[in-house]
Coordinates of C-alpha atoms in Angstrom, one line a residue:
M281 CA 150.7 221.5 174.0
M282 CA 152.8 221.5 170.8
E283 CA 155.5 219.5 172.7
F284 CA 152.8 217.0 173.8
F285 CA 151.6 216.4 170.2
G286 CA 155.3 216.2 169.1
H287 CA 155.9 213.4 171.6
L288 CA 152.7 211.6 170.4
G289 CA 153.9 212.0 166.8
L290 CA 157.2 210.3 167.7
G291 CA 155.3 207.5 169.4
F292 CA 153.1 206.8 166.4
A293 CA 156.1 206.9 164.1
V294 CA 157.7 204.2 166.2
A295 CA 154.5 202.1 166.8
L296 CA 153.3 202.2 163.2
T297 CA 156.3 200.4 161.7
M298 CA 155.3 197.0 160.2
Q299 CA 157.2 195.0 162.7
N300 CA 155.6 196.8 165.7
I301 CA 152.1 196.6 164.3
I302 CA 152.5 192.8 163.8
L303 CA 153.9 192.3 167.3
C304 CA 151.2 194.5 168.8
F305 CA 148.6 192.3 167.1
V306 CA 150.3 189.1 168.2
G307 CA 150.4 190.4 171.8
C308 CA 146.7 191.4 171.8
L309 CA 145.7 188.1 170.2
V310 CA 147.8 186.0 172.7
G311 CA 146.5 188.1 175.6
T312 CA 142.9 187.6 174.5
L313 CA 143.5 183.9 174.2
I314 CA 145.0 183.5 177.7
G315 CA 142.2 185.7 179.0
V316 CA 139.6 183.5 177.5
L317 CA 141.2 180.2 178.6
P318 CA 141.5 179.9 182.4
G319 CA 144.6 178.3 183.7
I320 CA 147.7 180.3 182.9
G321 CA 147.2 184.1 183.2
P322 CA 149.3 187.1 182.0
I323 CA 152.1 186.7 184.6
A324 CA 153.1 183.2 183.5
T325 CA 152.5 184.0 179.8
I326 CA 154.8 187.0 179.8
S327 CA 157.4 184.9 181.7
I328 CA 157.1 182.1 179.2
L329 CA 157.3 184.3 176.1
L330 CA 160.1 186.5 177.5
P331 CA 163.0 184.4 176.0
L332 CA 161.3 184.7 172.6
T333 CA 161.8 188.5 172.7
F334 CA 165.6 188.3 173.2
G335 CA 166.2 188.8 169.5
L336 CA 163.8 191.8 169.2
E337 CA 164.4 195.5 169.6
P338 CA 163.5 196.6 173.2
T339 CA 160.5 198.7 172.0
S340 CA 159.1 195.9 169.9
A341 CA 159.5 193.4 172.8
L342 CA 157.7 195.7 175.3
I343 CA 154.9 196.5 172.9
M344 CA 154.1 192.8 172.5
L345 CA 154.4 192.1 176.2
A346 CA 152.2 195.1 177.1
G347 CA 149.6 193.8 174.5
I348 CA 149.5 190.5 176.3
Y349 CA 148.6 192.2 179.6
Y350 CA 145.8 194.5 178.5
G351 CA 144.6 191.9 175.9
A352 CA 144.1 189.4 178.8
Q353 CA 141.8 192.0 180.5
Y354 CA 139.6 192.0 177.3
G355 CA 139.6 188.3 176.9
G356 CA 138.7 187.5 180.5
S357 CA 135.2 188.7 180.0
T358 CA 134.3 186.2 177.3
A359 CA 134.5 183.1 179.4
S360 CA 132.9 185.0 182.3
I361 CA 129.9 185.9 180.3
L362 CA 129.4 182.7 178.2
L363 CA 130.4 180.1 180.8
N364 CA 130.5 181.8 184.2
I365 CA 134.2 180.8 184.3
P366 CA 136.4 183.9 184.8
G367 CA 139.5 183.6 182.6
E368 CA 141.1 186.3 184.8
S369 CA 140.7 187.2 188.4
S370 CA 139.7 190.7 187.5
A371 CA 136.8 189.2 185.4
V372 CA 135.1 187.6 188.4
V373 CA 132.7 190.6 188.8
T374 CA 131.7 190.5 185.1
A375 CA 130.4 186.9 185.6
L376 CA 127.8 188.1 188.1
D377 CA 125.6 189.9 185.6
G378 CA 127.2 189.0 182.3
H379 CA 126.4 185.3 182.7
A380 CA 122.9 186.2 183.9
M381 CA 122.4 188.2 180.7
A382 CA 123.7 185.2 178.6
R383 CA 121.1 182.9 180.3
K384 CA 118.4 185.3 179.2
G385 CA 119.7 185.2 175.5
R386 CA 121.6 188.5 175.7
A387 CA 125.1 187.1 175.6
G388 CA 125.9 189.1 172.5
V389 CA 124.8 192.4 174.1
A390 CA 126.9 191.6 177.2
L391 CA 130.0 190.9 175.0
G392 CA 129.3 194.0 172.9
I393 CA 129.0 196.4 175.9
S394 CA 132.0 194.8 177.5
A395 CA 134.1 195.4 174.4
I396 CA 132.8 199.0 173.9
G397 CA 133.4 199.9 177.6
S398 CA 136.9 198.4 177.5
F399 CA 137.7 200.3 174.3
F400 CA 136.6 203.6 175.7
A401 CA 138.4 203.0 179.0
G402 CA 141.6 201.9 177.3
C403 CA 141.7 205.0 175.0
F404 CA 140.9 207.4 177.9
S405 CA 143.5 205.8 180.3
T406 CA 146.2 205.9 177.6
L407 CA 145.5 209.6 177.0
L408 CA 145.7 210.1 180.8
M409 CA 149.0 208.2 180.9
A410 CA 150.4 210.4 178.1
A411 CA 149.3 213.6 179.9
M412 CA 150.6 212.5 183.3
A413 CA 154.0 211.1 182.2
I414 CA 156.2 214.2 182.0
P415 CA 154.8 215.9 185.2
L416 CA 155.3 212.7 187.2
A417 CA 158.7 212.1 185.8
S418 CA 159.7 215.7 186.7
I419 CA 158.5 215.1 190.3
A420 CA 160.4 211.8 190.4
L421 CA 163.7 213.5 189.4
I422 CA 163.7 215.3 192.8
F423 CA 163.5 212.0 194.7
G424 CA 166.6 210.7 196.3
P425 CA 167.4 207.2 197.5
A426 CA 165.5 207.8 200.8
E427 CA 162.3 208.8 199.0
Y428 CA 162.5 205.8 196.6
F429 CA 163.1 203.4 199.5
S430 CA 160.1 204.8 201.5
M431 CA 157.9 204.7 198.4
M432 CA 158.7 201.0 197.9
V433 CA 157.9 200.3 201.5
M434 CA 154.5 202.1 200.9
G435 CA 153.9 200.0 197.8
L436 CA 154.5 196.8 199.7
A437 CA 152.1 198.0 202.4
F438 CA 149.4 198.6 199.8
A439 CA 150.1 195.1 198.4
I440 CA 149.7 193.6 201.9
L441 CA 146.4 195.4 202.4
L442 CA 144.9 194.4 199.0
A443 CA 146.0 190.8 199.2
R444 CA 143.5 188.1 199.8
G445 CA 143.2 186.5 203.2
S446 CA 145.2 187.1 206.3
I447 CA 147.3 190.3 206.7
L448 CA 150.0 188.3 208.5
K449 CA 150.2 185.8 205.7
A450 CA 150.6 188.6 203.2
I451 CA 153.4 190.1 205.3
L452 CA 155.1 186.7 205.4
M453 CA 154.9 186.4 201.6
V454 CA 156.4 189.9 201.2
L455 CA 159.3 189.0 203.6
V456 CA 159.9 185.7 201.7
G457 CA 160.1 187.6 198.4
L458 CA 162.6 190.1 199.9
L459 CA 164.6 187.2 201.2
L460 CA 164.7 185.4 197.8
A461 CA 165.8 188.7 196.2
G462 CA 169.0 188.6 198.3
I463 CA 170.1 185.3 196.8
G464 CA 173.2 185.8 194.5
P465 CA 176.0 188.4 194.4
D466 CA 176.1 191.3 196.9
L467 CA 175.4 194.6 195.1
T468 CA 178.5 196.3 196.4
T469 CA 181.1 193.6 197.0
G470 CA 180.0 190.9 194.6
Q471 CA 180.2 188.4 197.5
L472 CA 177.8 185.5 197.0
R473 CA 175.0 185.2 199.5
M474 CA 172.6 182.4 200.4
T475 CA 173.8 180.2 197.5
F476 CA 174.8 177.2 199.7
S477 CA 177.8 176.7 197.4
Q478 CA 175.5 175.9 194.5
R479 CA 176.8 177.3 191.2
W480 CA 173.3 177.5 189.7
L481 CA 172.3 180.0 192.4
S482 CA 175.3 182.3 191.8
D483 CA 173.3 184.7 189.6
G484 CA 170.2 184.6 191.8
I485 CA 166.7 183.5 190.8
E486 CA 165.2 184.7 187.5
I487 CA 161.9 186.6 187.8
S488 CA 160.6 184.7 184.8
L489 CA 161.4 181.4 186.5
L490 CA 159.6 182.5 189.6
G491 CA 156.6 183.7 187.6
M492 CA 156.2 180.5 185.6
G493 CA 156.6 178.3 188.7
L494 CA 154.4 180.1 191.2
F495 CA 151.7 181.0 188.7
G496 CA 151.9 178.9 185.5
M497 CA 152.8 175.4 186.8
A498 CA 150.9 175.9 190.1
E499 CA 147.8 176.8 188.2
V500 CA 148.1 173.6 186.2
F501 CA 148.4 171.6 189.3
R502 CA 145.3 173.3 190.9
S503 CA 143.3 172.8 187.7
L504 CA 144.1 169.1 187.5
E505 CA 143.2 168.6 191.1
H506 CA 139.7 170.1 190.5
G507 CA 139.3 168.1 187.3
E508 CA 138.6 171.1 185.1
S509 CA 137.5 170.1 181.6
R510 CA 135.7 171.7 178.7
D511 CA 134.0 168.5 177.6
T512 CA 130.6 169.6 178.7
V513 CA 130.7 173.2 177.5
R514 CA 127.4 174.2 176.0
T515 CA 126.6 177.8 175.1
A516 CA 123.3 179.4 174.1
A517 CA 122.9 181.5 171.0
I518 CA 125.0 184.6 171.2
G519 CA 122.5 186.9 169.4
R520 CA 123.2 190.5 168.3
L521 CA 126.5 192.0 169.5
L522 CA 125.7 195.7 169.3
P523 CA 123.6 197.2 172.1
N524 CA 120.6 199.3 171.1
R525 CA 120.1 202.9 172.0
A526 CA 118.3 202.2 175.3
E527 CA 121.1 199.8 176.4
M528 CA 123.8 202.3 175.4
K529 CA 122.0 205.0 177.4
Q530 CA 121.9 202.7 180.5
S531 CA 125.6 201.9 180.1
A532 CA 127.1 205.3 179.2
K533 CA 127.4 206.7 182.8
P534 CA 128.6 203.4 184.3
I535 CA 131.3 203.2 181.6
M536 CA 132.5 206.8 182.4
R537 CA 132.4 206.2 186.1
G538 CA 134.2 202.9 185.8
T539 CA 136.8 204.4 183.5
L540 CA 137.6 207.2 186.0
L541 CA 137.6 204.9 189.0
G542 CA 139.8 202.3 187.3
S543 CA 142.2 205.0 186.1
I544 CA 142.7 206.2 189.7
L545 CA 142.9 202.8 191.3
G546 CA 145.4 201.5 188.6
L547 CA 147.9 204.1 189.9
L548 CA 147.9 202.6 193.4
P549 CA 150.8 200.3 194.2
G550 CA 149.8 196.8 195.5
N551 CA 147.4 195.7 192.7
G552 CA 144.9 198.5 192.7
A553 CA 144.0 197.5 189.1
V554 CA 142.5 194.2 190.4
L555 CA 140.4 196.2 193.0
A556 CA 139.0 198.5 190.3
P557 CA 136.2 196.2 188.9
F558 CA 135.0 195.2 192.4
A559 CA 134.9 198.9 193.4
S560 CA 133.0 199.8 190.2
Y561 CA 130.4 197.1 190.8
T562 CA 129.8 198.2 194.4
L563 CA 129.5 201.9 193.2
E564 CA 127.0 201.0 190.4
K565 CA 124.9 198.9 192.8
R566 CA 124.7 201.8 195.3
L567 CA 123.8 204.3 192.7
A568 CA 121.1 202.2 191.1
K569 CA 117.5 203.0 191.6
D570 CA 116.7 199.2 191.9
P571 CA 119.8 197.4 193.3
S572 CA 117.9 194.1 193.3
R573 CA 118.5 193.9 189.5
F574 CA 122.2 193.3 190.1
G575 CA 123.1 189.7 189.9
H576 CA 120.2 189.0 187.6
G577 CA 121.4 190.5 184.3
A578 CA 121.9 194.3 184.9
I579 CA 123.9 195.7 182.0
E580 CA 125.4 198.3 184.3
G581 CA 127.0 195.4 186.2
V582 CA 129.0 194.5 183.0
A583 CA 129.7 198.0 181.6
G584 CA 131.1 199.6 184.8
P585 CA 133.4 196.8 186.0
E586 CA 134.8 196.0 182.5
S587 CA 135.6 199.7 181.9
A588 CA 137.3 199.9 185.3
N589 CA 139.2 196.7 184.7
N590 CA 140.8 197.9 181.5
A591 CA 141.4 201.5 182.7
G592 CA 143.2 200.1 185.7
A593 CA 145.3 197.7 183.7
Q594 CA 146.6 200.5 181.5
T595 CA 147.2 203.2 184.1
S596 CA 149.2 200.6 186.1
F597 CA 152.0 201.3 183.5
I598 CA 152.3 204.9 184.8
P599 CA 154.1 204.2 188.1
L600 CA 156.3 201.6 186.3
L601 CA 157.4 203.8 183.4
T602 CA 157.7 207.2 185.3
L603 CA 158.8 206.1 188.8
G604 CA 160.3 202.7 188.1
I605 CA 158.0 201.2 190.8
P606 CA 155.9 198.1 189.6
P607 CA 152.4 198.4 191.2
N608 CA 151.5 194.7 190.8
A609 CA 152.9 191.3 190.0
V610 CA 152.5 191.6 186.2
M611 CA 154.4 194.9 186.2
A612 CA 157.0 193.3 188.3
V613 CA 157.6 190.8 185.5
M614 CA 157.7 193.7 183.1
V615 CA 160.5 195.2 185.1
G616 CA 162.4 191.9 184.5
A617 CA 161.7 192.2 180.8
M618 CA 162.9 195.8 180.6
T619 CA 166.1 194.9 182.6
I620 CA 166.9 192.0 180.2
H621 CA 166.7 194.4 177.3
G622 CA 168.9 197.0 179.1
I623 CA 166.2 199.5 180.0
V624 CA 166.1 200.9 183.5
P625 CA 162.4 201.9 184.3
G626 CA 162.0 205.3 185.9
P627 CA 162.1 209.0 185.1
Q628 CA 165.2 208.6 182.9
I629 CA 163.3 206.5 180.4
I630 CA 161.4 209.5 179.1
S631 CA 164.5 211.7 178.6
K632 CA 167.0 209.1 177.5
T633 CA 164.8 206.8 175.4
P634 CA 161.8 208.8 174.4
D635 CA 161.2 206.5 171.4
I636 CA 160.6 203.5 173.7
F637 CA 158.3 205.4 176.1
W638 CA 156.1 207.2 173.6
G639 CA 156.2 204.1 171.3
I640 CA 154.6 202.0 174.0
I641 CA 152.0 204.6 174.7
A642 CA 151.1 205.0 171.0
S643 CA 150.9 201.2 170.6
M644 CA 148.2 201.1 173.3
W645 CA 145.8 203.1 171.2
I646 CA 146.5 200.8 168.3
G647 CA 146.2 197.8 170.5
N648 CA 142.8 198.9 171.9
L649 CA 141.5 199.3 168.3
M650 CA 142.9 195.8 167.4
L651 CA 141.2 194.3 170.5
L652 CA 137.8 195.7 169.5
V653 CA 138.2 193.9 166.1
I654 CA 139.6 190.7 167.7
N655 CA 137.0 190.3 170.4
L656 CA 133.7 190.9 168.6
P657 CA 134.0 189.2 165.2
L658 CA 135.9 186.2 166.6
V659 CA 133.5 185.3 169.4
G660 CA 132.6 182.1 167.6
L661 CA 136.3 181.1 167.6
W662 CA 136.7 181.7 171.3
V663 CA 133.6 179.6 172.0
K664 CA 135.1 176.7 170.1
L665 CA 138.4 177.0 172.0
L666 CA 136.5 176.9 175.3
K667 CA 135.3 173.4 174.3
V668 CA 138.9 172.0 174.3
P669 CA 139.3 169.7 177.3
Y670 CA 141.8 171.0 179.8
R671 CA 143.6 167.6 180.0
L672 CA 144.8 168.4 176.4
M673 CA 145.7 172.0 177.1
F674 CA 147.8 171.5 180.3
V675 CA 150.4 169.4 178.4
G676 CA 151.1 172.3 176.1
I677 CA 151.2 174.8 179.0
M678 CA 153.8 172.6 180.8
I679 CA 155.9 172.1 177.7
F680 CA 156.0 175.9 177.0
C681 CA 156.9 176.6 180.6
C682 CA 159.8 174.1 180.5
L683 CA 161.1 175.4 177.1
G684 CA 160.8 179.0 178.3
V685 CA 162.8 178.4 181.4
Y686 CA 165.5 176.4 179.6
F687 CA 166.1 178.9 176.9
I688 CA 166.9 181.7 179.4
R689 CA 170.1 180.2 180.8
R690 CA 170.2 176.7 179.2
E691 CA 170.6 175.1 182.6
P692 CA 168.7 171.8 183.1
I693 CA 168.5 172.5 186.8
D694 CA 166.2 175.4 186.0
I695 CA 163.5 172.9 184.8
L696 CA 163.8 171.1 188.2
M697 CA 163.5 174.4 190.0
L698 CA 160.4 175.2 187.9
G699 CA 158.7 172.0 189.0
G700 CA 159.7 172.7 192.6
L701 CA 158.3 176.3 192.5
G702 CA 155.1 174.9 190.9
I703 CA 154.7 172.5 193.9
V704 CA 155.5 175.4 196.3
G705 CA 152.9 177.6 194.5
Y706 CA 150.3 174.9 194.7
G707 CA 151.1 174.4 198.4
L708 CA 150.7 178.1 199.0
A709 CA 147.3 178.2 197.4
K710 CA 146.2 175.2 199.5
L711 CA 147.3 177.1 202.6
N712 CA 145.6 180.4 201.5
F713 CA 148.9 182.2 200.9
E714 CA 148.7 184.5 197.9
P715 CA 151.9 184.5 195.7
A716 CA 151.4 188.0 194.2
P717 CA 152.9 189.9 197.3
L718 CA 155.9 187.5 197.2
T719 CA 156.5 188.3 193.5
L720 CA 156.3 192.1 194.2
G721 CA 158.6 191.7 197.2
F722 CA 161.1 189.7 195.1
V723 CA 161.3 192.4 192.4
L724 CA 161.4 195.3 194.7
G725 CA 163.9 193.6 197.0
R726 CA 167.1 194.5 195.0
M727 CA 165.8 198.0 194.3
M728 CA 165.0 198.6 198.0
E729 CA 168.4 197.3 199.1
E730 CA 170.2 199.5 196.6
N731 CA 168.3 202.6 197.6
L732 CA 168.7 201.8 201.4
R733 CA 172.4 201.5 201.0
Q734 CA 172.7 204.7 199.0
A735 CA 170.6 206.6 201.5
L736 CA 172.7 205.4 204.4
I737 CA 176.0 206.2 202.5
I738 CA 174.8 209.8 201.8
S739 CA 173.7 210.3 205.4
R740 CA 176.9 208.6 206.8
G741 CA 174.9 205.8 208.4
D742 CA 172.2 208.0 210.0
I743 CA 169.0 206.0 209.9
L744 CA 167.0 209.1 210.8
T745 CA 167.5 210.4 207.2
F746 CA 164.3 208.5 206.3
V747 CA 162.2 210.5 208.7
E748 CA 164.0 213.8 208.3
R749 CA 163.2 214.1 204.6
P750 CA 159.5 215.2 204.4
I751 CA 158.5 213.2 201.3
S752 CA 160.1 210.1 202.7
L753 CA 158.4 210.6 206.0
V754 CA 155.0 210.9 204.3
F755 CA 155.5 207.6 202.4
L756 CA 156.5 205.8 205.6
L757 CA 153.5 207.3 207.5
L758 CA 151.2 206.1 204.8
A759 CA 152.7 202.7 204.9
I760 CA 152.2 202.5 208.7
V761 CA 148.6 203.8 208.4
M762 CA 147.8 201.2 205.7
L763 CA 149.1 198.3 207.8
G764 CA 147.3 199.7 210.9
I765 CA 144.0 199.8 209.0
G766 CA 144.5 196.3 207.9
F767 CA 144.9 195.0 211.5
L768 CA 141.7 196.7 212.7
P769 CA 139.2 193.9 213.6
K770 CA 136.3 195.5 211.7
V771 CA 138.4 196.1 208.5
S772 CA 140.0 192.7 208.7
K773 CA 136.5 191.0 208.9
R774 CA 135.2 193.2 206.0
R775 CA 138.2 192.2 203.9
E776 CA 137.5 188.5 204.4
E777 CA 133.8 189.1 203.5
V778 CA 134.7 191.0 200.3
F779 CA 137.1 188.4 199.1
V780 CA 134.6 185.5 199.8
E781 CA 131.9 187.4 197.9

């Protein structure tokens, strides 16, 4: 216990420096902003801002980038409640009852309970992350290349199961991501692969370029197609922000249940954090004495999902920092950020760079407190920003994307690639292909290849090593079970119904 508090003391000593406090605030503020304004999302934003962190210390850079991610989860609820326009995919559920509350003149209460639930969930999940870190890292140290390879296969299987739409399309996206990861020099020989004699492909494709193209630019194209504009935004009076005693009593148990559910689902590879608010809403509706209230302004329908959303967002850092496995597309971009700063995510990060690990965890407590301050008093500012026409916003988004890509390698061809990837991302959306599994496959591709080769070298080419090692066999069996469940007709039909809802 004393060791645990010693680690937290180290973390706060790192996080409470003036530079890190400012960068944490900037990250939370930018995250809230992109959560409020639909059209770009945390993946593209982190990719765009990545070049700006090159001159920072690794800890400072990661504190700011982490703040953008969990800040976006807070901000996404504001547009959902006030305008019925989810700023983030995970805020879709909040719109169901949050906007209904706003139409009844209770927008302030919905925003208030959303912020309170998010704050409680963020603090609890950060504590859970601190408590689980060392035990999980100790377990990870006994893993060999075979176990890591099989765990990544399981992660991709989860990603396929939790992706929208067809299972076959999700599998295809993962395979395309793995193929793109192979572009560039061979890990062992340095021989160039799949570059088609093009010099600009000799170092492979940058994760930030992929993220900005498939998510940032593609989202701009989709928004322009639908003619999104904020010209006609009208919001009712927000009213009081703090819930009264009766409303807090109604929300207390949903907040606790949502926090626990989100904390567990956030650990799952394959975007379990996005699943958390949907699962919480379903749970609260089943437990309610009068389920018919849901969809018509039930405060539990805001408190539970928002808590689950933020808990899942923060516990998704656990597999990344302790095992080196990104559980979702945002964490995949974070792997790229850590690699650029010379940090190898995984169990070694705790023992070799404890200041970075514990500094990030401590900064999350500080960030959650900042977000409580940012979200409630500044509601009026966010409402004004929501009135900005999208035709003015998208120009800035495109300029930032182009500048961000260019400053990574200073290659003009990268800007053309960005436009091409944006068109590809737009086309994928039109054909109902989800790009998140592609991104996860792309990031895990190199790691899987490295561990596959190492496992085969150790076993002298014996492929049975993956089933002879018990832990590896368990991961592979789980992957097969997940894919098998996804192909069941009843489950497949239910998945489609859930995503349509």
